[in-house]
mmCIF file of C-alpha atoms and ligand atoms in Angstrom:
data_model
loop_
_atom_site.group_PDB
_atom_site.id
_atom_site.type_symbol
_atom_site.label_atom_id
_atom_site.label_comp_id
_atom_site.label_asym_id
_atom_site.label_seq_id
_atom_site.Cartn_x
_atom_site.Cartn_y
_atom_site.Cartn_z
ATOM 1 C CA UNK I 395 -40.984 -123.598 -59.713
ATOM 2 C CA UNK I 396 -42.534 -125.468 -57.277
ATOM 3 C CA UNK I 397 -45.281 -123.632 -55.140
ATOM 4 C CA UNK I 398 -45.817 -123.546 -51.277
ATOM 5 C CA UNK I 399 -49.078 -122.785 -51.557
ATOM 6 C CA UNK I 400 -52.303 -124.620 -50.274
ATOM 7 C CA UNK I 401 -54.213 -126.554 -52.701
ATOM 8 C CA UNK I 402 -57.412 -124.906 -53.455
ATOM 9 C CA UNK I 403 -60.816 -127.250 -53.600
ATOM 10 C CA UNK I 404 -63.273 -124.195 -54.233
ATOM 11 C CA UNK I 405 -65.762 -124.610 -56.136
ATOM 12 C CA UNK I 406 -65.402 -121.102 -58.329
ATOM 13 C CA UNK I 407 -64.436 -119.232 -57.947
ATOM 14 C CA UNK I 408 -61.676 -121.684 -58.272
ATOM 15 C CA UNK I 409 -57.885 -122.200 -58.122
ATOM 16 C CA UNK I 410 -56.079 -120.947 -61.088
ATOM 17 C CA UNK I 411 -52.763 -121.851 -63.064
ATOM 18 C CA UNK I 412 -49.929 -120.938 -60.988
ATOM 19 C CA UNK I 413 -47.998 -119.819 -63.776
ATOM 20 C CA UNK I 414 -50.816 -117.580 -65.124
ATOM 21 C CA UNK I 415 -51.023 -115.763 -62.163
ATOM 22 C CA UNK I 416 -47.639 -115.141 -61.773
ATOM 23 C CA UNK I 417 -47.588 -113.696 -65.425
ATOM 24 C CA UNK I 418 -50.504 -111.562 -64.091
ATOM 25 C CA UNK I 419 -48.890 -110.447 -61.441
ATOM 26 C CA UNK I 420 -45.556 -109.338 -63.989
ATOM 27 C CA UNK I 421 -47.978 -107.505 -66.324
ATOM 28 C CA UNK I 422 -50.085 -105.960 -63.911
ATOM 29 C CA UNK I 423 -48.241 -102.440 -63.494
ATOM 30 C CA UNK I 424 -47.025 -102.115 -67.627
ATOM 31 C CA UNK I 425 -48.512 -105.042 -70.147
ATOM 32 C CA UNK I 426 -46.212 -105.713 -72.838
ATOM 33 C CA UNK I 427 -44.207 -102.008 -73.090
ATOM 34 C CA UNK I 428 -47.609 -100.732 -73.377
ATOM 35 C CA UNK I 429 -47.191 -98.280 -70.402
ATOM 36 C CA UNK I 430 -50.980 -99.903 -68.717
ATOM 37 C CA UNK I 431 -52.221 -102.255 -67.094
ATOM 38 C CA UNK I 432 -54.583 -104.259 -69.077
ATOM 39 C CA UNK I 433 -57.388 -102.860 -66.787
ATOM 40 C CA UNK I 434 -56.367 -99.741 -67.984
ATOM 41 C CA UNK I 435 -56.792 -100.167 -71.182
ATOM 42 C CA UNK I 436 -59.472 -98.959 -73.957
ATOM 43 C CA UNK I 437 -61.051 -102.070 -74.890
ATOM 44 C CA UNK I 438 -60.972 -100.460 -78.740
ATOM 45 C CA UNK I 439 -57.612 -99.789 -78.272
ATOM 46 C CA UNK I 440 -55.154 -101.892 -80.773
ATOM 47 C CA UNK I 441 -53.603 -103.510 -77.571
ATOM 48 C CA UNK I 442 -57.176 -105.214 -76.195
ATOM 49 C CA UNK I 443 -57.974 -105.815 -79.839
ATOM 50 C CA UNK I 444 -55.093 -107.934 -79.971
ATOM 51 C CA UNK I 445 -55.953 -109.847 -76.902
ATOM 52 C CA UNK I 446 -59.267 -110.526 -77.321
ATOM 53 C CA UNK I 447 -58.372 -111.956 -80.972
ATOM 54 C CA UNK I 448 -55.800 -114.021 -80.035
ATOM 55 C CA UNK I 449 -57.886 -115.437 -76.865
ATOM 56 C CA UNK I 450 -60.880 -116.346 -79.138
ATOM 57 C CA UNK I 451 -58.713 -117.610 -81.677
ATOM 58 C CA UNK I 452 -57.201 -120.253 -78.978
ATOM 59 C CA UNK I 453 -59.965 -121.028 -77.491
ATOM 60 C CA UNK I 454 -61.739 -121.821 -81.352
ATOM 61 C CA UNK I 455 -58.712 -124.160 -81.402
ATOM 62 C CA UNK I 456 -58.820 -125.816 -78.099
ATOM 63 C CA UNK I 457 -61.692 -126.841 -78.254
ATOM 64 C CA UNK I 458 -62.800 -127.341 -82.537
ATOM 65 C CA UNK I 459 -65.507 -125.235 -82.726
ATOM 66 C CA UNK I 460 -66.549 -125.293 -86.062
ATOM 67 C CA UNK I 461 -66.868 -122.086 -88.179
ATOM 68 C CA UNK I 462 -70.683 -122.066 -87.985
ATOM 69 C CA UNK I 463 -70.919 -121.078 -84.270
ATOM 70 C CA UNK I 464 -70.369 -117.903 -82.645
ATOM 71 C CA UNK I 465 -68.080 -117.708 -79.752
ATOM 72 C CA UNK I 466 -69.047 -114.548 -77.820
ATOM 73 C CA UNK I 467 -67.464 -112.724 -74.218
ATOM 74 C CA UNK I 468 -70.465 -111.864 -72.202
ATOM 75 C CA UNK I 469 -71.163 -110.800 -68.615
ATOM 76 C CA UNK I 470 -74.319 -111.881 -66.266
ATOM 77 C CA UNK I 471 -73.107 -115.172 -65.661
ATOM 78 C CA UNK I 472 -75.068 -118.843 -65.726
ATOM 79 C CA UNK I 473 -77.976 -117.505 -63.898
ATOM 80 C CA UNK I 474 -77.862 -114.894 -66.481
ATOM 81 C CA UNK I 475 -77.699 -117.231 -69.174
ATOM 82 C CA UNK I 476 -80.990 -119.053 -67.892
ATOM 83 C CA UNK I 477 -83.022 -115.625 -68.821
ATOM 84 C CA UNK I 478 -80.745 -114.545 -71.860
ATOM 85 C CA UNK I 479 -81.458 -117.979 -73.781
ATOM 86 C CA UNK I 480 -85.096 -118.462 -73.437
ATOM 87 C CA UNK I 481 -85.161 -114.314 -74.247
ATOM 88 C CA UNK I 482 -83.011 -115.371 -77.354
ATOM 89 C CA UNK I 483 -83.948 -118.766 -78.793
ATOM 90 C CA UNK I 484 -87.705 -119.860 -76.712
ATOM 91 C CA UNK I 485 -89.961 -117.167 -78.997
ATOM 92 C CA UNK I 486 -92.007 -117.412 -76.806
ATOM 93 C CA UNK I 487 -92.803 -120.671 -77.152
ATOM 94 C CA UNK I 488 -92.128 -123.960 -75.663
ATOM 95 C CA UNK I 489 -88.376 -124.897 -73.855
ATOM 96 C CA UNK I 490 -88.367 -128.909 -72.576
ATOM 97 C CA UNK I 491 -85.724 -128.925 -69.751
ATOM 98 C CA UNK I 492 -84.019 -132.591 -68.533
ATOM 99 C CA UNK I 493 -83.869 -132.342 -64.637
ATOM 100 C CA UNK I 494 -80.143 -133.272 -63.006
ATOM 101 C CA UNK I 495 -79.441 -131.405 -60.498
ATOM 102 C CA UNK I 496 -79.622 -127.505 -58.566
ATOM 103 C CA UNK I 497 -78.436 -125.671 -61.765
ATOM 104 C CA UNK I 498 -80.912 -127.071 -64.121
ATOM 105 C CA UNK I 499 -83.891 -127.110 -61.367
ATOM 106 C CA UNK I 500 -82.992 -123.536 -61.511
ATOM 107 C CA UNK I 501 -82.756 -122.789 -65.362
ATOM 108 C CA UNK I 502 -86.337 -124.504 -65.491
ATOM 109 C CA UNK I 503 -87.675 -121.871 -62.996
ATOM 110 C CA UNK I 504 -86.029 -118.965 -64.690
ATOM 111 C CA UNK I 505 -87.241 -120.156 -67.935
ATOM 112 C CA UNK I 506 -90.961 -120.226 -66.885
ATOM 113 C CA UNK I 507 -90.991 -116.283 -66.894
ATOM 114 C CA UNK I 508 -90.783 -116.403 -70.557
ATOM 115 C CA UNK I 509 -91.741 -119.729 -72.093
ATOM 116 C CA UNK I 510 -93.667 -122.724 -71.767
ATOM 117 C CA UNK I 511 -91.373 -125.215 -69.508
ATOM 118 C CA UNK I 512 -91.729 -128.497 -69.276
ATOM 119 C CA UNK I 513 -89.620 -130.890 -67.067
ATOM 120 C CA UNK I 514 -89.030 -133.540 -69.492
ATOM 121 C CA UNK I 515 -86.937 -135.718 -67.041
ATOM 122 C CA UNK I 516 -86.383 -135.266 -63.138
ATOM 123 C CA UNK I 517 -83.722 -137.101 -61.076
ATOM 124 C CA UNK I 518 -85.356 -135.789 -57.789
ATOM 125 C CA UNK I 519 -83.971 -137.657 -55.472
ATOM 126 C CA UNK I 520 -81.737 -140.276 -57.016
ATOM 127 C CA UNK I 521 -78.073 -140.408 -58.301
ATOM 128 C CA UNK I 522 -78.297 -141.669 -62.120
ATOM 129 C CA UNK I 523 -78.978 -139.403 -65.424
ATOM 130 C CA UNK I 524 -82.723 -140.540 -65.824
ATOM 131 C CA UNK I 525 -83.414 -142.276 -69.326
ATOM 132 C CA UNK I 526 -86.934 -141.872 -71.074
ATOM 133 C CA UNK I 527 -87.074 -137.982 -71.474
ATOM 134 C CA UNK I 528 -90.480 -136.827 -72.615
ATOM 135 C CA UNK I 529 -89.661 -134.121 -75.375
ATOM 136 C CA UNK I 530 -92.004 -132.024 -77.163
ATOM 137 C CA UNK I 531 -91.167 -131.822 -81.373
ATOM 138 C CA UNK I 532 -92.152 -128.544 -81.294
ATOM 139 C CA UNK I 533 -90.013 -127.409 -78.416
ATOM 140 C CA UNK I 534 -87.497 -124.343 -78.971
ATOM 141 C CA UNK I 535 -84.894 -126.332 -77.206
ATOM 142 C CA UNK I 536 -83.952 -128.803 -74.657
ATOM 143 C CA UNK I 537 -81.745 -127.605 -71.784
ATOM 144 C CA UNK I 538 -80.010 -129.646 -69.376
ATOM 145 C CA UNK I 539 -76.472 -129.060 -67.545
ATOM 146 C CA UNK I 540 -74.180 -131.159 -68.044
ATOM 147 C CA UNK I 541 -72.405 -131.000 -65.115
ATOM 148 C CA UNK I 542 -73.840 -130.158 -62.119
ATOM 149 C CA UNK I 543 -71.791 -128.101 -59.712
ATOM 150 C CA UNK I 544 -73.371 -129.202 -57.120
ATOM 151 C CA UNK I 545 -74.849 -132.726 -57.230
ATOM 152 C CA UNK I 546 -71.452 -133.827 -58.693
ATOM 153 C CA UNK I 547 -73.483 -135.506 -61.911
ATOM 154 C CA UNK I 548 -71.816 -134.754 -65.236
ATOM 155 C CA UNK I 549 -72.777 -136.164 -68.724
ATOM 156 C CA UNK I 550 -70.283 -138.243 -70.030
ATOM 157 C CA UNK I 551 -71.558 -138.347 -73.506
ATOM 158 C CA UNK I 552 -74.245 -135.188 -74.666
ATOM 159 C CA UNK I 553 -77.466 -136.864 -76.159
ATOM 160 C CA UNK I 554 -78.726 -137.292 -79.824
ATOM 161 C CA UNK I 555 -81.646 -135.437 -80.215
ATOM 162 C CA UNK I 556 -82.878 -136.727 -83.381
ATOM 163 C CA UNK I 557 -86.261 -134.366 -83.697
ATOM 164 C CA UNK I 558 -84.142 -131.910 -85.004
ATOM 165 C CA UNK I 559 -84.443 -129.558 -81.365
ATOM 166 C CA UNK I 560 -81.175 -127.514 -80.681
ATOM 167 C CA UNK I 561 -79.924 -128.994 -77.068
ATOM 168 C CA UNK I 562 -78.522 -125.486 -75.246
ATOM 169 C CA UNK I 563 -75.842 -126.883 -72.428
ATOM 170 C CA UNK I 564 -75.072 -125.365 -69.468
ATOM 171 C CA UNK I 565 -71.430 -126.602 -69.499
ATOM 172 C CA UNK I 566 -70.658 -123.909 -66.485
ATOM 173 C CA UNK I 567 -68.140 -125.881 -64.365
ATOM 174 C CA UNK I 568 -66.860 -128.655 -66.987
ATOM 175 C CA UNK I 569 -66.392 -125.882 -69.672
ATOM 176 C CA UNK I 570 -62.584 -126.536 -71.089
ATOM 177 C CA UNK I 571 -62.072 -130.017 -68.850
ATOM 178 C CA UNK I 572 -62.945 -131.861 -72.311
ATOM 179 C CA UNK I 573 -64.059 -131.460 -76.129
ATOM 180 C CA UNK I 574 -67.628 -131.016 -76.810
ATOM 181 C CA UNK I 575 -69.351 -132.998 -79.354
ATOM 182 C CA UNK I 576 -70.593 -129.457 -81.547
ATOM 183 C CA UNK I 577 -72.668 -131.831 -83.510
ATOM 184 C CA UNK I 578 -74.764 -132.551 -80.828
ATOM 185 C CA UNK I 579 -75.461 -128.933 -79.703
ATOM 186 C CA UNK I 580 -77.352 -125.816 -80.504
ATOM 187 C CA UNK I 581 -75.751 -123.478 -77.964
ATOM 188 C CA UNK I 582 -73.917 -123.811 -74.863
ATOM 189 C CA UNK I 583 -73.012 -121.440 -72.034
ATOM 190 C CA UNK I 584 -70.433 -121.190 -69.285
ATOM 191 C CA UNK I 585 -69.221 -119.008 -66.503
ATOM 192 C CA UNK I 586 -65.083 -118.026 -66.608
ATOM 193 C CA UNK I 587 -65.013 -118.571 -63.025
ATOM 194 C CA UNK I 588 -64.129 -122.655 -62.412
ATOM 195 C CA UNK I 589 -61.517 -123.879 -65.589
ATOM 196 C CA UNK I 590 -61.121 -120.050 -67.516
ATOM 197 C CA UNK I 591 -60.406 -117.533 -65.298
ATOM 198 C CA UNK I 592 -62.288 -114.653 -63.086
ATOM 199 C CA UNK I 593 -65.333 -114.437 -61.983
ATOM 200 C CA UNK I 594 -67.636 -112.054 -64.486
ATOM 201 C CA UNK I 595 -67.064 -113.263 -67.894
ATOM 202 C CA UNK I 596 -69.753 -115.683 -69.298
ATOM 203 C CA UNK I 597 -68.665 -117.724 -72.630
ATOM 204 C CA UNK I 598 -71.398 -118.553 -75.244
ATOM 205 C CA UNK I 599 -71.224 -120.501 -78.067
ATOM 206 C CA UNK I 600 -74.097 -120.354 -80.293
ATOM 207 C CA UNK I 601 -74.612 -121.787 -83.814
ATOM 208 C CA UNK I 602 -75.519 -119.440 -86.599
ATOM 209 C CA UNK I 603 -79.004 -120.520 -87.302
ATOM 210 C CA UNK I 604 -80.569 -119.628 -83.112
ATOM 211 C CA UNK I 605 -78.930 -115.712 -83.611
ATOM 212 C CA UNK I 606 -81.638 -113.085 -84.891
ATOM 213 C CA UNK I 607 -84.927 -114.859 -82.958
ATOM 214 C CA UNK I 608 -84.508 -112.534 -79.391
ATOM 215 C CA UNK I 609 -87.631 -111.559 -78.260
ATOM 216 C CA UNK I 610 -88.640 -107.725 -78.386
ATOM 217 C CA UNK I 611 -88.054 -107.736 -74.715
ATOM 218 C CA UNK I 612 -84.370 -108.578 -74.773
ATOM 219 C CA UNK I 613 -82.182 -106.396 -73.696
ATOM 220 C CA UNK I 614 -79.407 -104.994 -76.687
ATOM 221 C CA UNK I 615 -76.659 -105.696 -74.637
ATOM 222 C CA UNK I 616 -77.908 -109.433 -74.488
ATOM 223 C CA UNK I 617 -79.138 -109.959 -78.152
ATOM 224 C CA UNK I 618 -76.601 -112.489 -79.283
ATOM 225 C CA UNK I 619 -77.041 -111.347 -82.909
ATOM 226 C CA UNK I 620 -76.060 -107.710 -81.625
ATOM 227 C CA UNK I 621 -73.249 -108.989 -79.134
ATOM 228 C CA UNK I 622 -71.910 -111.766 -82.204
ATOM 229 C CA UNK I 623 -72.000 -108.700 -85.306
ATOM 230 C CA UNK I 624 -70.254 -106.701 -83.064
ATOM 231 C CA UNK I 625 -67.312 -109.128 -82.338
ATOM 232 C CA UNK I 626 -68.501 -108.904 -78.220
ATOM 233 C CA UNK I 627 -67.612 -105.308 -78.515
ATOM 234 C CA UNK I 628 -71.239 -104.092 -78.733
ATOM 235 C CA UNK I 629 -70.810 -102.983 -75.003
ATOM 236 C CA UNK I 630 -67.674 -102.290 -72.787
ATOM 237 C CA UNK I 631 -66.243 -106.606 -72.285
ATOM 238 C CA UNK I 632 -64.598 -107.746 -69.018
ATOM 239 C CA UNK I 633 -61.676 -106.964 -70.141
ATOM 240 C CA UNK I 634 -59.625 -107.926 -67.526
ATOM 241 C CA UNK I 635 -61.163 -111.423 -67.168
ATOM 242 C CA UNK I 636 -60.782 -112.000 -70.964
ATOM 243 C CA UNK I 637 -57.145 -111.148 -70.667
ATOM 244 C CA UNK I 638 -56.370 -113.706 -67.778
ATOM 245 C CA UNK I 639 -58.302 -116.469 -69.757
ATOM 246 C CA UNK I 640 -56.666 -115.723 -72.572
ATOM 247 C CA UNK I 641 -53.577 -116.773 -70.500
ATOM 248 C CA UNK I 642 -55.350 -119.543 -69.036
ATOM 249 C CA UNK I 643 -56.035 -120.991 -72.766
ATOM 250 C CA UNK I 644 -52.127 -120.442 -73.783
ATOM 251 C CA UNK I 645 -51.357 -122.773 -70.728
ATOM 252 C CA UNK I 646 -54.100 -125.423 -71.518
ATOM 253 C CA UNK I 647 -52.439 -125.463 -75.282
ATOM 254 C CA UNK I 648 -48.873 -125.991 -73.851
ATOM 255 C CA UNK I 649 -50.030 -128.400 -71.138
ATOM 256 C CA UNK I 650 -47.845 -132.146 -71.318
ATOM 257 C CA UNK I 651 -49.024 -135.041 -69.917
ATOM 258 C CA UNK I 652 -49.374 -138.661 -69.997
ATOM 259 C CA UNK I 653 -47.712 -138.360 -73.625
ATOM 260 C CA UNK I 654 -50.665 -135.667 -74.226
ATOM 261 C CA UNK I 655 -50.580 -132.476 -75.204
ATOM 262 C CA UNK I 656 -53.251 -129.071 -74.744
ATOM 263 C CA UNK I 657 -57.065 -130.043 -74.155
ATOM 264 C CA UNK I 658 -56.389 -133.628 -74.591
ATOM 265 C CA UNK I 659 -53.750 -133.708 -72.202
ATOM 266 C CA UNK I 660 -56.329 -131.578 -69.453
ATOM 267 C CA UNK I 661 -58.623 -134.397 -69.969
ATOM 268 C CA UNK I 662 -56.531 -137.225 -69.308
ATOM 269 C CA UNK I 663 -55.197 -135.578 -66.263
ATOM 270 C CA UNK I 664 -58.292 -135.080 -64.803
ATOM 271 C CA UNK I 665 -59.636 -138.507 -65.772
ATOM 272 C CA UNK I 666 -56.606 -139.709 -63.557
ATOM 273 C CA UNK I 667 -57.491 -137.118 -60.745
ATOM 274 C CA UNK I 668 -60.873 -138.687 -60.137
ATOM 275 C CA UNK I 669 -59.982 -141.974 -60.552
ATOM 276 C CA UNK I 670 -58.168 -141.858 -57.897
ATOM 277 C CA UNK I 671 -59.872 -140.056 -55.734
ATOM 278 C CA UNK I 672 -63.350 -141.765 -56.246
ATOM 279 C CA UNK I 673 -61.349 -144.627 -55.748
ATOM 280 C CA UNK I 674 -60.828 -143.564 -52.138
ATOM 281 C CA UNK I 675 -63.850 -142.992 -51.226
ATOM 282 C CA UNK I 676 -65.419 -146.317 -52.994
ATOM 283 C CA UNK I 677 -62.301 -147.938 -50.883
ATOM 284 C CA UNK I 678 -63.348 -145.980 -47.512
ATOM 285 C CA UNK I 679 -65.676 -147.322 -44.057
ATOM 286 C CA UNK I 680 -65.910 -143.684 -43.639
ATOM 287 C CA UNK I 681 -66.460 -141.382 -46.479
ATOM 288 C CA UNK I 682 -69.203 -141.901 -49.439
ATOM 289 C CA UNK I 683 -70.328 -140.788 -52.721
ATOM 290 C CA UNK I 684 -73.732 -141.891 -53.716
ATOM 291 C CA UNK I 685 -73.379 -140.539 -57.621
ATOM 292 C CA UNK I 686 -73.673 -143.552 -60.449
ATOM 293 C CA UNK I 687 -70.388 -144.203 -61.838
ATOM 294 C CA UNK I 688 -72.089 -143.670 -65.442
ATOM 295 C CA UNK I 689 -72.191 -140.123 -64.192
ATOM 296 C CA UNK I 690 -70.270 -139.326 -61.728
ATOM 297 C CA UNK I 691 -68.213 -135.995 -62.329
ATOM 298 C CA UNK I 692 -64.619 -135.349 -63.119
ATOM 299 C CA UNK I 693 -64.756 -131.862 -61.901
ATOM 300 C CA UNK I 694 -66.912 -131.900 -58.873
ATOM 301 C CA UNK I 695 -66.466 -134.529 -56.150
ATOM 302 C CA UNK I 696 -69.439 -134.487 -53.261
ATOM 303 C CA UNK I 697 -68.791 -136.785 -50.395
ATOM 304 C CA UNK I 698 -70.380 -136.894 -47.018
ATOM 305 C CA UNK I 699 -68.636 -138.433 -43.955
ATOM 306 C CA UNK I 700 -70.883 -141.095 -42.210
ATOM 307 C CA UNK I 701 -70.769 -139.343 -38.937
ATOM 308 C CA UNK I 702 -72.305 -136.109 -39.514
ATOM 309 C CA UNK I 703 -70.619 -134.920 -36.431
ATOM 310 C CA UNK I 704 -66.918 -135.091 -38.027
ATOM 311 C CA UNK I 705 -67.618 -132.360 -40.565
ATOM 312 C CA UNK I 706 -66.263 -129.696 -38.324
ATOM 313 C CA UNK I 707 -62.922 -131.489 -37.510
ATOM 314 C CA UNK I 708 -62.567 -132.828 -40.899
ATOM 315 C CA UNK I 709 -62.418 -129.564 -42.158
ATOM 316 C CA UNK I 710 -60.035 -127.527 -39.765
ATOM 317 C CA UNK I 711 -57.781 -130.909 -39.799
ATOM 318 C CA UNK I 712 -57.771 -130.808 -43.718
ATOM 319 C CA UNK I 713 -57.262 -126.884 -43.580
ATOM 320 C CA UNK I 714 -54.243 -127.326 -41.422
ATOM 321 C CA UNK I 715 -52.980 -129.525 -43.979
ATOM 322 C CA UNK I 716 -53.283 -127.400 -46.709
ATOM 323 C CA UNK I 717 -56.569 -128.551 -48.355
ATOM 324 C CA UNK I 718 -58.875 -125.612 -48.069
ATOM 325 C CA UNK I 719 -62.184 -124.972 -49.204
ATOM 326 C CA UNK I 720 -63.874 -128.673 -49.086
ATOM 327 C CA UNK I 721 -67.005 -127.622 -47.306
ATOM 328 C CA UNK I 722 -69.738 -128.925 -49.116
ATOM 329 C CA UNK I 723 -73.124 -127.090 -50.695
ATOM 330 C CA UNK I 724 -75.115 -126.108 -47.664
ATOM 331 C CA UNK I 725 -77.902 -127.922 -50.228
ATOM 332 C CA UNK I 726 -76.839 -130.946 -49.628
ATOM 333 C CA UNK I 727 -74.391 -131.026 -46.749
ATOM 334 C CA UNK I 728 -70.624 -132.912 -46.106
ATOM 335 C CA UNK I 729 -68.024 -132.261 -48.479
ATOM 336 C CA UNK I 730 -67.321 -131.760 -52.070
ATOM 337 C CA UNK I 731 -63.572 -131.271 -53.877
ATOM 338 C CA UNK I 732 -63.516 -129.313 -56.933
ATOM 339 C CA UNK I 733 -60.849 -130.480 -59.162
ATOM 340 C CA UNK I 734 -60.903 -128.428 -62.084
ATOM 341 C CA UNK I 735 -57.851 -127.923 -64.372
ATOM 342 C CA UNK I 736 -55.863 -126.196 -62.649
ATOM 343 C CA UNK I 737 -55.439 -128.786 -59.636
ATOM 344 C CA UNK I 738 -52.420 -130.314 -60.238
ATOM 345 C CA UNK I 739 -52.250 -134.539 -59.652
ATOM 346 C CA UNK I 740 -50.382 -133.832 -56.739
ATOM 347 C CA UNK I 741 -53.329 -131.327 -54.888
ATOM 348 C CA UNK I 742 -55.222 -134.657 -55.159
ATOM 349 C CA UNK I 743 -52.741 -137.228 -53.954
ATOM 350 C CA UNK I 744 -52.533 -135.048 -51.211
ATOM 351 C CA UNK I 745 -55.906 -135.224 -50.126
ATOM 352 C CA UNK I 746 -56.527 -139.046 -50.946
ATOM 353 C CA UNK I 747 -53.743 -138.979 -48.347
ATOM 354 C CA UNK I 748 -55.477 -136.963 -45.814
ATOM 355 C CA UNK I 749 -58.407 -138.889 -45.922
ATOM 356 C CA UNK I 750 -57.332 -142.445 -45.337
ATOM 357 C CA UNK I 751 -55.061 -140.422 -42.387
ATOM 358 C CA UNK I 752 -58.335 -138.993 -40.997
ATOM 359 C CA UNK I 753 -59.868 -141.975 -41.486
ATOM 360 C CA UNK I 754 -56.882 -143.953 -39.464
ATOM 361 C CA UNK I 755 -57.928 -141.654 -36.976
ATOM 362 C CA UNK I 756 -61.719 -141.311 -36.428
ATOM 363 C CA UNK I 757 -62.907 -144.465 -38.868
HETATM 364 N N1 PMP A 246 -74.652 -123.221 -63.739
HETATM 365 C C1 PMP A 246 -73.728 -123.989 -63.127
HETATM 366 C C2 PMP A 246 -73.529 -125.384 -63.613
HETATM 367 C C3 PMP A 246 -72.980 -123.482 -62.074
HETATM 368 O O1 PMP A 246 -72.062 -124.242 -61.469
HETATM 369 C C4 PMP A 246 -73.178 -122.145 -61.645
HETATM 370 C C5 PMP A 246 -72.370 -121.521 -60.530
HETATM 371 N N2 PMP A 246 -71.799 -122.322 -59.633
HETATM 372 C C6 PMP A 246 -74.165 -121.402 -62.302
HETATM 373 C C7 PMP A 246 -74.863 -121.955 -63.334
HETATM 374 C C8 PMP A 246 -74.436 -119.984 -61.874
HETATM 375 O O2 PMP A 246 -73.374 -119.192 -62.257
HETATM 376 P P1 PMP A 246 -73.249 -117.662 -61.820
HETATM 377 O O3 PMP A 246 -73.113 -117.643 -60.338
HETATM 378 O O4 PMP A 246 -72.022 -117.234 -62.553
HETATM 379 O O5 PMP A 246 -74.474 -116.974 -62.284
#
């Protein structure tokens, strides 16, 4: 079925599987003979039970997280997550946090309120992963986000820490896009709401050995070891939002392309989306993004025009032609296209299009 609707550049909340919504939509008055809505629904009820089992068990599978880490449905969100980890893994004690970006700039802060925080490595003002972190041995962990939403800087390869400190990733808005090297991490965290599904549903995988350290402080309903022995049923779960990722995972695992198949075929297709559109913009007089190539992010494309005073047009134009949402972070200005998952090749092809036709026009 093809779709007539716009393509989506939002940042996340973000554009979803058409398919999965449509299935949504099906299911929303009577799920499965059930008689409810999964909204409706107990979440102890055999039904959610069911769901939630099936959606942890595909996303265990999608992306090979091994047996010794904890997979757990949460609410609060990433800037939750920058109080809930230091509450559950920093004792107190010391948290070394590599600069790249907004998101981590803002974990650091958060973290200060209940641990020792060091900036280890700052990219202030430039446009390359800094080398030569400063790390403490006796840190709890290292933090850094490996793709920032914002910034458009993403970590191609997660570091080797080889003092033995857990690295915690916030993996927010590249969550699902590719594998993660487990191996190289202690924890990571990630909003639903940019490749899984609805806003209000925070993932967290965390390795057995960080649970059963929270601080006296932490709140139940955010002590991993509590939320983890009590299958993330230790409080009411966003139901709802774990449902529609659930859906979102089955359609990751079925995905074809490029001879691929489930998370590996997601990856190649959105290696191919940014190709092609950073190679417009490296092509371009008009548009320009400043990031390194050694980390410049498949998800999150920031470009500013060089005419500060084309923003405006640029944007109704591109809204007219079905691109909406490509306003950038008022942080930093111009434009950014998120192309998460769920943008199809096409949603791109179209806009590489619109910008060498805006830039026929006003270059
Ligand atoms: N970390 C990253 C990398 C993000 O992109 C975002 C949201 N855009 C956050 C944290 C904050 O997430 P939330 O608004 O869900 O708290």
């Amino acid at each position: 079925m093809t779709s007539s609707r716009p393509f989506n550049f939002a940042p996340g909340p973000a554009t979803l599987p058409e398919p999965v919504l449509r299935q949504v939509a099906a299911e929303m008055l009577d799920w499965q003979g059930s008689g409810m809505s999964v909204m409706e629904m107990s979440h102890r009820g055999k039904e959610f039970g069911a769901i939630l089992e099936r959606a942890e068990t595909d996303l265990r599978e999608l992306l090979a997280v091994p047996g010794n880490f904890r997979i757990l449905f949460m609410q609060g969100g990433g800037l939750g997550e920058n109080a809930v980890v230091p509450l559950n893994l920093s004792r107190g004690g010391k948290i070394d946090v590599v600069v790249t970006g907004s998101w981590s700039r803002k974990s650091a802060a958060e973290g200060r309120r209940y641990a020792d925080v060091q900036i280890a490595a700052d990219i202030g003002k430039g446009y390359a992963i800094p080398g030569d972190w400063a790390l403490r041995d006796d840190a709890a962990y290292v933090h850094i986000c490996t793709n920032e939403t914002i910034d458009g800087v993403e970590f191609h390869d997660l570091p080797l820490l080889t003092n033995g400190v857990p690295l915690v990733i916030d993996c927010s808005s590249h969550l699902l896009s590719r594998p993660i090297d487990w191996s190289r991490v202690g924890l990571a965290f990630g909003g639903a709401q940019k490749n899984i599904g609805p806003a209000g549903m925070t993932l967290v995988f965390v390795r057995d050995d960080l649970l059963g350290h929270a601080l006296d402080i932490c709140p139940s309903a955010f002590n991993y070891e509590t939320v983890a022995a009590n299958h993330s049923m230790y409080n009411t779960p966003p139901t709802f939002a774990i449902y529609v990722a659930g859906l979102v995972f089955q359609w990751v695992k079925a995905l074809e392309y490029a001879g691929k198949r489930g998370l590996a075929a997601v990856e190649q297709r959105n290696i191919d989306k940014a190709a092609l559109l950073y190679g417009a913009l490296d092509a371009s007089g008009l548009y320009e993004n400043r990031v390194d190539s050694s980390c410049r992010s498949r998800m999150n494309v920031p470009f500013l025009l060089r005419d500060d005073k084309l923003n405006e047009s640029f944007l109704t134009q591109a809204k007219a032609a079905g691109l909406l949402s490509l306003k950038g972070h008022k942080s930093v200005g111009g434009m950014r296209a998120s192309i998460y998952n769920a943008m199809p090749l096409e949603g791109v092809q179209a806009l590489v299009s619109f910008l060498k036709d805006f830039e026929s026009r006003h270059g």
